[in-house]
Short mmCIF file of N, CA and C in Angstrom, two decimals:
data_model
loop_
_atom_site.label_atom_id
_atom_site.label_comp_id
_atom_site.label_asym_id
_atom_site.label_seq_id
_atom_site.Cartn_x
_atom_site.Cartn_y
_atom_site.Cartn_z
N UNK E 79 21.08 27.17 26.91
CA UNK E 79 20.90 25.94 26.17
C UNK E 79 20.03 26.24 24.95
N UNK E 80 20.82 26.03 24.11
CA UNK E 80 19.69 25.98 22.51
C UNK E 80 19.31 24.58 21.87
N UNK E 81 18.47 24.29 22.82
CA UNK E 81 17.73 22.76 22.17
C UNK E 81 16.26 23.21 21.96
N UNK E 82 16.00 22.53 20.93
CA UNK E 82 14.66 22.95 19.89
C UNK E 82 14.06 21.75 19.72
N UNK E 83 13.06 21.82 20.35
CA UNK E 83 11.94 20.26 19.96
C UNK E 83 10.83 20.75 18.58
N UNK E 84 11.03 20.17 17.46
CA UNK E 84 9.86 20.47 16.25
C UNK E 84 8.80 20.88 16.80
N UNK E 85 7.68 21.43 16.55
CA UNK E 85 6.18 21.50 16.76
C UNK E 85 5.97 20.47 16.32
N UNK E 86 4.88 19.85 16.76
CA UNK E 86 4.44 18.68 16.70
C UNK E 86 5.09 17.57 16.56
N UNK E 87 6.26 17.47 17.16
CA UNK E 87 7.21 16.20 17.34
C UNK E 87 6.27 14.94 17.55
N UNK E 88 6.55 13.76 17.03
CA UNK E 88 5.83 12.62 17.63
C UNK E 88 7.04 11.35 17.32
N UNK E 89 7.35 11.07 18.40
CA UNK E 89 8.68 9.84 18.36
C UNK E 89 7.84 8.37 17.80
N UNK E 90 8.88 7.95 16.95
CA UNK E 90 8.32 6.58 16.60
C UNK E 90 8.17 5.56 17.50
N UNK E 91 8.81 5.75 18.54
CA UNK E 91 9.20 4.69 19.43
C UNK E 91 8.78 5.41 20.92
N UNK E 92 8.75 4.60 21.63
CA UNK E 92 8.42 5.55 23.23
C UNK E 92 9.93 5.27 23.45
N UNK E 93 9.96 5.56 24.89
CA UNK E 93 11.54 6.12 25.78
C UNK E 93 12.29 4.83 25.94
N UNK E 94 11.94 3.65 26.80
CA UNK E 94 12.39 2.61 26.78
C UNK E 94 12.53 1.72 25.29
N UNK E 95 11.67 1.36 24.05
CA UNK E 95 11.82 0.86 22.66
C UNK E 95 12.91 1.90 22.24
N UNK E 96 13.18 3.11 22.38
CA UNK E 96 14.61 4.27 21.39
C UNK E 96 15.64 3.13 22.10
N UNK E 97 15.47 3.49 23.46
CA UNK E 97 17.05 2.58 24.16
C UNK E 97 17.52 0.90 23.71
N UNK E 98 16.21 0.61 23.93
CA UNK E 98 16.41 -0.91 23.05
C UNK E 98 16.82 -1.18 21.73
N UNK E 99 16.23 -0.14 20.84
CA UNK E 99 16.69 0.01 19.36
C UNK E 99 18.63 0.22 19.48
N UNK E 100 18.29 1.93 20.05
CA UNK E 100 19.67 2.36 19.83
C UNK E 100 20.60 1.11 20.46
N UNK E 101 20.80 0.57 21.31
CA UNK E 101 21.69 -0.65 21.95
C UNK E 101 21.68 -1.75 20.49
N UNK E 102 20.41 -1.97 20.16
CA UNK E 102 20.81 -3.25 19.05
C UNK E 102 21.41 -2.46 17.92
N UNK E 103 21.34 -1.16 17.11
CA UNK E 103 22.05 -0.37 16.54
C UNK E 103 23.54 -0.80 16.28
N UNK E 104 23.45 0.32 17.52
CA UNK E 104 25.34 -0.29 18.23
C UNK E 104 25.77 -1.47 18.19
N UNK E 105 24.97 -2.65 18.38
CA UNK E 105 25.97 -3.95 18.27
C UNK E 105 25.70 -4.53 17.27
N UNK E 106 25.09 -4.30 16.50
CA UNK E 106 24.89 -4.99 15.11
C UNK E 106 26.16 -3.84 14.57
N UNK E 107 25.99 -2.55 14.54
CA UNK E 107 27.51 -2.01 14.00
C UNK E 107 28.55 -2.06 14.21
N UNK E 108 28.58 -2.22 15.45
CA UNK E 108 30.06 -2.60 15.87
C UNK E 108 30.62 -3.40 15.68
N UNK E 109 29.75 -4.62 14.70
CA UNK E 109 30.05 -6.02 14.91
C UNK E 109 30.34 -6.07 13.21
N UNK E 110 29.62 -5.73 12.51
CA UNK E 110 29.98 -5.00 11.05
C UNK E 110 30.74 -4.47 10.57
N UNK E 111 31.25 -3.66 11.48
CA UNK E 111 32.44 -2.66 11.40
C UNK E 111 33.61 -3.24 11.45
N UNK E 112 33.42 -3.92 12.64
CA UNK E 112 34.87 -4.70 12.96
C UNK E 112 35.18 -5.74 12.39
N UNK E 113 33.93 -6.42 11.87
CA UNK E 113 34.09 -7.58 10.56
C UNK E 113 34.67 -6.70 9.04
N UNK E 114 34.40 -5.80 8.94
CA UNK E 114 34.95 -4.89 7.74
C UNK E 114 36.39 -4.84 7.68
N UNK E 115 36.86 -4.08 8.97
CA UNK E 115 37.61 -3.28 8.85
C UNK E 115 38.78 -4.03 9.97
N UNK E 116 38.77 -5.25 10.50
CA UNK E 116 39.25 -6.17 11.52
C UNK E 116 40.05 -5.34 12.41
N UNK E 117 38.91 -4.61 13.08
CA UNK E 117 38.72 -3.97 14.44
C UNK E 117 38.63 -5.36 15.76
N UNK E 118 39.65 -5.30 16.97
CA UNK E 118 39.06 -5.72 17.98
C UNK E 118 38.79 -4.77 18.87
N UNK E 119 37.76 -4.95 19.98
CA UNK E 119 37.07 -4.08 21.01
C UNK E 119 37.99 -4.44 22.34
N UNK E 120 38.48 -2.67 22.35
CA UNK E 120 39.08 -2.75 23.63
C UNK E 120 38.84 -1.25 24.60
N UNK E 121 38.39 -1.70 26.15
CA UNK E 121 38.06 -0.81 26.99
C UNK E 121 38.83 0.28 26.64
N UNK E 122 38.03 1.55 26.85
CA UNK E 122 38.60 2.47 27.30
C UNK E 122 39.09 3.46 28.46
N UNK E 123 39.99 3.81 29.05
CA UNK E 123 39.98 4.69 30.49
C UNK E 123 38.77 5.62 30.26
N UNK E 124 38.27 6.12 31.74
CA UNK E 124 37.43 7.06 32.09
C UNK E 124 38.27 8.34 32.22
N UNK E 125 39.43 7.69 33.11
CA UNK E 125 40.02 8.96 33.19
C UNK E 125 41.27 9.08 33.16
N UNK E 126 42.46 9.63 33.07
CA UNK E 126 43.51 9.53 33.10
C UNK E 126 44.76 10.46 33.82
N UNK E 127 45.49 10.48 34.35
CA UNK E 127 46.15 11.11 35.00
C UNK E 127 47.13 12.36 33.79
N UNK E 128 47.07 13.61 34.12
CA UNK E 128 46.81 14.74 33.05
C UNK E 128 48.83 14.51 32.67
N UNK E 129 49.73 14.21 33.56
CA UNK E 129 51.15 13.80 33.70
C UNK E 129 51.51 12.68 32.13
N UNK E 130 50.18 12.20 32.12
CA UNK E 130 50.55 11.09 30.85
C UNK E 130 50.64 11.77 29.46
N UNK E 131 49.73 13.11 29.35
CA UNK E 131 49.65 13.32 28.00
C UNK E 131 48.73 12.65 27.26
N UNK E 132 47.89 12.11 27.77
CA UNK E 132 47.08 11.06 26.69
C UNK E 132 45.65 11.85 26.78
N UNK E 133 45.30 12.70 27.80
CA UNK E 133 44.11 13.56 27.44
C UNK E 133 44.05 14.25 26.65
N UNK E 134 43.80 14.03 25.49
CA UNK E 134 43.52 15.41 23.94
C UNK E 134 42.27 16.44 24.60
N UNK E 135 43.14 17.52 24.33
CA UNK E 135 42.49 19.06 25.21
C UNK E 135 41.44 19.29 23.72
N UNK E 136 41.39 18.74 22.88
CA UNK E 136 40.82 19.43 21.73
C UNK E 136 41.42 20.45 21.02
N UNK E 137 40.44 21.80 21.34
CA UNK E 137 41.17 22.83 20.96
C UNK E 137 41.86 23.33 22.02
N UNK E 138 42.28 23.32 22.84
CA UNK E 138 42.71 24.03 24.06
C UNK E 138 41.86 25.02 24.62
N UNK E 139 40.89 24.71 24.52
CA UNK E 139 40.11 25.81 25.64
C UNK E 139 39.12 25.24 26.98
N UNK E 140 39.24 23.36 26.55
CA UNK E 140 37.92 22.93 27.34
C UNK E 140 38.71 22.31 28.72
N UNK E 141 38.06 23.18 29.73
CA UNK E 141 38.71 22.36 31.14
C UNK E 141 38.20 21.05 32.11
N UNK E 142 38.92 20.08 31.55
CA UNK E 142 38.51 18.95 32.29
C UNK E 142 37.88 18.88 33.39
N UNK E 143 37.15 18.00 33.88
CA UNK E 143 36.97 17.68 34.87
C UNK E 143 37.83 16.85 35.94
N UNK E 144 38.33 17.23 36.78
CA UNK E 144 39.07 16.46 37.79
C UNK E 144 39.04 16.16 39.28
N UNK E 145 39.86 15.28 39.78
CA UNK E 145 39.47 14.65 40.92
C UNK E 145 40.62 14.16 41.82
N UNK E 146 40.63 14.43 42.69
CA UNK E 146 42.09 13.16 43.24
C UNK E 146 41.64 12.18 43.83
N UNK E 147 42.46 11.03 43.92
CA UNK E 147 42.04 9.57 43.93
C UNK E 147 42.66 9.33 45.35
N UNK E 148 41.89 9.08 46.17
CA UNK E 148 42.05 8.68 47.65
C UNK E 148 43.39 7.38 48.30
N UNK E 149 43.26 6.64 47.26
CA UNK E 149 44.16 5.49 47.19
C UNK E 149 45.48 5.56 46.40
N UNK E 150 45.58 6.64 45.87
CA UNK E 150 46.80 6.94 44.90
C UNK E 150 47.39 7.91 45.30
N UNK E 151 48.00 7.70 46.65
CA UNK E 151 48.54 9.34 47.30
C UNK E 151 47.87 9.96 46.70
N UNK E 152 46.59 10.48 46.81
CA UNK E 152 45.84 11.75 46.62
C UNK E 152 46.35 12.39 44.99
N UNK E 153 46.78 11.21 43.95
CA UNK E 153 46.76 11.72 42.84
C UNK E 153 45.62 12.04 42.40
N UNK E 154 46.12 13.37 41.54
CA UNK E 154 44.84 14.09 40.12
C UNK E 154 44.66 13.47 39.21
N UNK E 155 43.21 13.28 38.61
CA UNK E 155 43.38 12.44 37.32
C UNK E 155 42.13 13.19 36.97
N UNK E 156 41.99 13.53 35.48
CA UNK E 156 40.99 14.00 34.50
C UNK E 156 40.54 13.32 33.81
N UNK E 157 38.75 13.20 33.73
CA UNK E 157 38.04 12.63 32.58
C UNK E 157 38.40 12.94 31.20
N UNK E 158 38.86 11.75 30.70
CA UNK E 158 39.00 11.66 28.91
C UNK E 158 38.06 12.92 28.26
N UNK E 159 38.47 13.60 27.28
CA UNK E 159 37.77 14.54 26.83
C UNK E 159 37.86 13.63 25.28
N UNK E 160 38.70 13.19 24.95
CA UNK E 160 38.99 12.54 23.71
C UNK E 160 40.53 11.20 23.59
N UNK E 161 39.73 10.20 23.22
CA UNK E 161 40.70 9.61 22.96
C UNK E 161 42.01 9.55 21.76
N UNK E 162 42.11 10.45 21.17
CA UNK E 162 42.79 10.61 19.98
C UNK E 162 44.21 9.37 20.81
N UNK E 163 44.86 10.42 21.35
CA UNK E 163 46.25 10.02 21.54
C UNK E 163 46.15 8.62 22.47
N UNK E 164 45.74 8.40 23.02
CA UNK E 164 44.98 6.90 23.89
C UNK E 164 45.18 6.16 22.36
N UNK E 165 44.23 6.25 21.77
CA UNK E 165 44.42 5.03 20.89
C UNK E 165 45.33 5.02 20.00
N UNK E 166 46.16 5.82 19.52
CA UNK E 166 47.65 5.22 19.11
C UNK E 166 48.43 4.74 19.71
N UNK E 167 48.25 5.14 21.37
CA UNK E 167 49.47 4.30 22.47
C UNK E 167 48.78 2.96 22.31
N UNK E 168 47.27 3.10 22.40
CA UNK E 168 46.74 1.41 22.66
C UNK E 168 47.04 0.75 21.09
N UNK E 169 46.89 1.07 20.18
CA UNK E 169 47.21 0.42 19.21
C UNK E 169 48.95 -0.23 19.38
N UNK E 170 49.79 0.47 19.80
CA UNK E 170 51.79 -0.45 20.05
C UNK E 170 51.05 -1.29 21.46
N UNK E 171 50.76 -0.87 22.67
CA UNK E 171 50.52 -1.33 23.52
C UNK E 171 49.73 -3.23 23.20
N UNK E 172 49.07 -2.78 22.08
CA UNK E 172 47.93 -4.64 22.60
C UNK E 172 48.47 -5.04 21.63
N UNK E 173 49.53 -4.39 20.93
CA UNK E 173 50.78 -5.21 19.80
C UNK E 173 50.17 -5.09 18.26
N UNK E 174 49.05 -4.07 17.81
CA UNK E 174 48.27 -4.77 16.82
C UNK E 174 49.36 -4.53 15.24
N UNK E 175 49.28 -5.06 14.16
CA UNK E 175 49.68 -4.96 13.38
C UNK E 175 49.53 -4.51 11.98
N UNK E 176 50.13 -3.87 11.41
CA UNK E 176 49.38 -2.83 9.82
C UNK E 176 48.17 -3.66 9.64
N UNK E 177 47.11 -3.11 8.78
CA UNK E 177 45.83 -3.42 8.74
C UNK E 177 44.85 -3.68 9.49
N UNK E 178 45.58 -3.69 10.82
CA UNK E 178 44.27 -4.29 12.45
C UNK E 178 44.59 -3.15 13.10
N UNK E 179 43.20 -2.85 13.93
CA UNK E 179 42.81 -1.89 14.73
C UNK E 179 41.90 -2.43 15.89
N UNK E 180 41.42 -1.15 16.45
CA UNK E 180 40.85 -1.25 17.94
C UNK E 180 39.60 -0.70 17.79
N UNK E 181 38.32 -0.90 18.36
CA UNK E 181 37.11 0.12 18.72
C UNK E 181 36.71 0.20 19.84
N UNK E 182 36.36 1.14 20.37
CA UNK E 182 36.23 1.05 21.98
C UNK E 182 34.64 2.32 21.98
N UNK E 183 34.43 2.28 23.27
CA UNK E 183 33.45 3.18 23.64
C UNK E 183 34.07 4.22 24.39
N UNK E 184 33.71 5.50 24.68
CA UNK E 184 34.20 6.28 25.20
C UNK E 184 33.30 6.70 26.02
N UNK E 185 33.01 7.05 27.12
CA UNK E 185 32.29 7.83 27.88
C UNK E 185 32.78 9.34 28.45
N UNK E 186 32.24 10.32 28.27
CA UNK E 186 33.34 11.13 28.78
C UNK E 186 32.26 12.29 29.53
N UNK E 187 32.90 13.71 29.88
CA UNK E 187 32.31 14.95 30.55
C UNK E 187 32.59 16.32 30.19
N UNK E 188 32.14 16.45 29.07
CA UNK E 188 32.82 18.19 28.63
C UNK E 188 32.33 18.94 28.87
N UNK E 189 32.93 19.53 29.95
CA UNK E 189 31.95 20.87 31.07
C UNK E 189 31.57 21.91 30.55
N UNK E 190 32.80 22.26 29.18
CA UNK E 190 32.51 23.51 28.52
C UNK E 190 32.08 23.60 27.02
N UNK E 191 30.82 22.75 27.11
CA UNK E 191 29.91 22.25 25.01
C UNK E 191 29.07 23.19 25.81
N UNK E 192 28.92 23.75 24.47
CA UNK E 192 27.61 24.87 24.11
C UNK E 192 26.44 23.22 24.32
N UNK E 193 25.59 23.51 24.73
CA UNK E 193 24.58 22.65 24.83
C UNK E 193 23.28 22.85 23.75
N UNK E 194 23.11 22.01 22.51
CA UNK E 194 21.87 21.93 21.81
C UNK E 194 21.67 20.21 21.43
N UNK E 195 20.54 20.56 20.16
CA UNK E 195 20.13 19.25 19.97
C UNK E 195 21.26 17.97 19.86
N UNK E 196 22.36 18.68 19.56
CA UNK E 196 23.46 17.49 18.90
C UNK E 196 24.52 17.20 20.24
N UNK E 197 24.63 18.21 20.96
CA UNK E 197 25.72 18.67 21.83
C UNK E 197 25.07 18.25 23.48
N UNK E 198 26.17 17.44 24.46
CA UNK E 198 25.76 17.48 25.44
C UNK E 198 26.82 17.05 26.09
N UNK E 199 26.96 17.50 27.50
CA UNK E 199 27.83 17.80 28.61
C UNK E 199 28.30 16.42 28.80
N UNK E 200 27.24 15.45 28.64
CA UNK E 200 28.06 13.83 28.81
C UNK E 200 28.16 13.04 27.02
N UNK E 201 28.94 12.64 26.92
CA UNK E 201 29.70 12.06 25.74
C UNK E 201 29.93 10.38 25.66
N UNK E 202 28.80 9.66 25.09
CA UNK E 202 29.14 8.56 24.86
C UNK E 202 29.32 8.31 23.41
N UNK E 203 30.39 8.60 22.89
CA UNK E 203 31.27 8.60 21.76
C UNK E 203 31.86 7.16 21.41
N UNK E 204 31.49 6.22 19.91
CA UNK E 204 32.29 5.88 20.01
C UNK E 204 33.64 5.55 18.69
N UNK E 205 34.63 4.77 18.62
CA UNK E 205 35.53 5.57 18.37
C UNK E 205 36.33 4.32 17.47
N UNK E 206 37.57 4.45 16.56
CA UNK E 206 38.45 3.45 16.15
C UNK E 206 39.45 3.99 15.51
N UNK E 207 40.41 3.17 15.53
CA UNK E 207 42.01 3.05 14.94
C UNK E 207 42.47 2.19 14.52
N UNK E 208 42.96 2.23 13.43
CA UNK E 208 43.81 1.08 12.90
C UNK E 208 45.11 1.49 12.29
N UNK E 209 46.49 1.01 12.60
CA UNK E 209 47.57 0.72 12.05
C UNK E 209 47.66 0.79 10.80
N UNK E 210 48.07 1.91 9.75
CA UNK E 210 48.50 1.55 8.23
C UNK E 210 50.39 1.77 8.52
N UNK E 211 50.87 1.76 7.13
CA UNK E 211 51.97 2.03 6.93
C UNK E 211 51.63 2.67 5.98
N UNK E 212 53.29 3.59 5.43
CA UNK E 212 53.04 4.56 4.46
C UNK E 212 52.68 4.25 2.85
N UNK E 213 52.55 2.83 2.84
CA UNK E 213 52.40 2.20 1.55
C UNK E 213 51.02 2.30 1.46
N UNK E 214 49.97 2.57 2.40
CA UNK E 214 48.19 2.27 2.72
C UNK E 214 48.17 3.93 2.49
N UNK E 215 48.72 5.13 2.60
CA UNK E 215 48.30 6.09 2.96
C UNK E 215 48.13 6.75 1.35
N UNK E 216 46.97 6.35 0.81
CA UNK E 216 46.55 6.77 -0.65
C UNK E 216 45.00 6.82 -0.81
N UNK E 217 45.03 7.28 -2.06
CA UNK E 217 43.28 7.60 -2.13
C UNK E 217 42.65 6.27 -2.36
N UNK E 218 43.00 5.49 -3.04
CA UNK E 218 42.62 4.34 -3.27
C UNK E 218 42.18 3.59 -1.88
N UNK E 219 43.35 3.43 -0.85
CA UNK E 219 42.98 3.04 0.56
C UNK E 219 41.87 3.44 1.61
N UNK E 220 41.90 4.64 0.95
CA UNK E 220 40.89 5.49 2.08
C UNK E 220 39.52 5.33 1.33
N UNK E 221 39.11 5.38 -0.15
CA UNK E 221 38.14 4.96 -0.90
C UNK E 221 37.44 3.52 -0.51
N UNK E 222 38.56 2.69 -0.07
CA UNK E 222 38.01 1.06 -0.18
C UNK E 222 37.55 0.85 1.60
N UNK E 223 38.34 2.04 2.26
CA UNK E 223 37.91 2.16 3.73
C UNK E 223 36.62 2.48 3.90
N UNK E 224 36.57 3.61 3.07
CA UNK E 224 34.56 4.42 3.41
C UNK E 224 33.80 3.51 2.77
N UNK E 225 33.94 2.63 1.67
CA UNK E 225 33.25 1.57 1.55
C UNK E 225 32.85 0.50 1.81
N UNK E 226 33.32 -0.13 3.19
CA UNK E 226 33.71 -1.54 3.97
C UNK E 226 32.85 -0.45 5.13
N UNK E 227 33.05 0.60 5.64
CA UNK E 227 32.22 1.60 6.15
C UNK E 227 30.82 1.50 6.40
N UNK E 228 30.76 2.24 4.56
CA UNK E 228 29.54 2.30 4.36
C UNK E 228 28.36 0.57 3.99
N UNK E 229 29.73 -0.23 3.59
CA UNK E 229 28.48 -1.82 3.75
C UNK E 229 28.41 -2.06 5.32
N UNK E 230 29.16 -1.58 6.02
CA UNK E 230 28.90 -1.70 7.65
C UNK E 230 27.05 -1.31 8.13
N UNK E 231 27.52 0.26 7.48
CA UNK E 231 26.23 0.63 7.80
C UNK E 231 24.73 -0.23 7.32
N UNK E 232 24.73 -0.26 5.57
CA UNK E 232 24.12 -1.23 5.02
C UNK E 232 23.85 -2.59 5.71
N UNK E 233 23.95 -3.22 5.86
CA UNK E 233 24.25 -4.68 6.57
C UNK E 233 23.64 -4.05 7.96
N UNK E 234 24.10 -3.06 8.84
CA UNK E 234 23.25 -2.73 10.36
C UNK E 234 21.71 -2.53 9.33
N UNK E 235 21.46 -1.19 8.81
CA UNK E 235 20.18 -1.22 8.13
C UNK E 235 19.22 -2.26 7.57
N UNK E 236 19.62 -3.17 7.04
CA UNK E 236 19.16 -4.30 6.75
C UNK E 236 18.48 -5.46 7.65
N UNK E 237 19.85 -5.73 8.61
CA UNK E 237 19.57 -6.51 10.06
C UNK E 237 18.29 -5.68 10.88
N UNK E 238 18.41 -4.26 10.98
CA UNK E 238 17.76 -3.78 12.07
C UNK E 238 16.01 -3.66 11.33
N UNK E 239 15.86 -3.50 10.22
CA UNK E 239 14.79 -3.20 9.70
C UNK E 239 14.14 -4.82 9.68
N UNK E 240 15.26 -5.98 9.13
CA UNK E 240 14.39 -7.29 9.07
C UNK E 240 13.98 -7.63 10.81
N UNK E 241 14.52 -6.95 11.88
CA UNK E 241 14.55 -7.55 13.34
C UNK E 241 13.28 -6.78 14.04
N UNK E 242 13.18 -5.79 13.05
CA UNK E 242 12.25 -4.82 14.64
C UNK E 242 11.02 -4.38 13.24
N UNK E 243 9.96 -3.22 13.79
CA UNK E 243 8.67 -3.20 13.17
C UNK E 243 8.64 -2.16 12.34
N UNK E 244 10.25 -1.41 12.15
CA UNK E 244 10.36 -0.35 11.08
C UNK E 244 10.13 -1.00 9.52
N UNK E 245 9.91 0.02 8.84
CA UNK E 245 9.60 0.07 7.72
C UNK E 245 11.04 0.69 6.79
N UNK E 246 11.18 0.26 5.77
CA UNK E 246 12.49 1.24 4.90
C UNK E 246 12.16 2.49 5.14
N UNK E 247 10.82 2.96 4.83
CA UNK E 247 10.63 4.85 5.11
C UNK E 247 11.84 5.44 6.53
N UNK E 248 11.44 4.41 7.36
CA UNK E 248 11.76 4.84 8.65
C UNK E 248 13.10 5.74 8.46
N UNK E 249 14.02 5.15 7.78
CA UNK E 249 15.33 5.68 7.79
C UNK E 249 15.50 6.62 6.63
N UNK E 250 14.32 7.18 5.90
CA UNK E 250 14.50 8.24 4.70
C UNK E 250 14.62 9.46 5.58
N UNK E 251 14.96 10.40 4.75
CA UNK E 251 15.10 11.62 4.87
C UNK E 251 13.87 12.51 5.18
N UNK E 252 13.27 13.23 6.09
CA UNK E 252 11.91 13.93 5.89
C UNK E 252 12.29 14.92 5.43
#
């Protein structure tokens, strides 16, 4: 494991205030995001049966975790490593239409991540898709996307700094 704590680290927040922050984070963005970009929130599987094709292997080298299910004639099913292909089936599946999409949370288990500061064996990732047609697929589209994006972010920054005891510094660069 190559995880590196600074010398003289000192957290702004203790253990329980990070979790409280990071949670209001997340739903002030998610809620931004999906007002941007008219995302609805829909569950994601934990795990899926490997027969479907909907587990994205990544690069092909990482081996799932798996299990057989007691109640399903003793079917195999593997933890999501990535939803890539999941959310294009769920996008025809909940019917959505050009310009609307989905965001979901992912939880997942990748047995085989190099483990450091960024990297870890459990994966709460989360994730979105939306429906274009080939008339959306231009620079112009993808420009006006990272910007509905980036006021996502703006608008969380704003909310979270007027709600809690940070300061603007808080979120500069050291």
């Amino acid at each position: 494991m190559k995880l590196q704590v600074p010398e003289n680290y000192q957290p702004l927040l203790g253990l329980r205030d990070t979790e409280v922050a990071i949670k209001k984070l997340k739903d002030y963005f998610e809620y931004a995001l999906a007002y941007e970009l008219y995302l609805t929130r829909v569950s994601a599987p934990l795990f899926v049966k490997p027969e479907t094709g909907l587990n994205d292997n990544l690069n092909g080298t990482e081996r799932p975790v798996n299990f057989d299910l007691l109640d399903d004639n003793g079917a195999n099913v593997e933890v999501v490593h990535s939803l890539a292909k999941w959310k294009r089936m769920a996008l025809g599946r909940y019917g959505f239409q050009i310009d609307e999409g989905l965001y979901t949370d992912m939880n997942a288990i990748r047995r085989d991540e190099e483990l450091d500061n960024i990297h870890s064996i459990y994966v709460d990732q989360w994730d979105w898709e939306k429906v274009l047609d080939k008339s959306m697929r231009h620079e112009d589209y993808l420009r006006t996307t990272v910007e509905k994006i980036y006021n996502a972010f703006l608008k969380t920054e704003t909310t979270f700094i007027r709600n809690t005891r940070f300061s603007q510094n808080a979120f500069q660069p050291r």
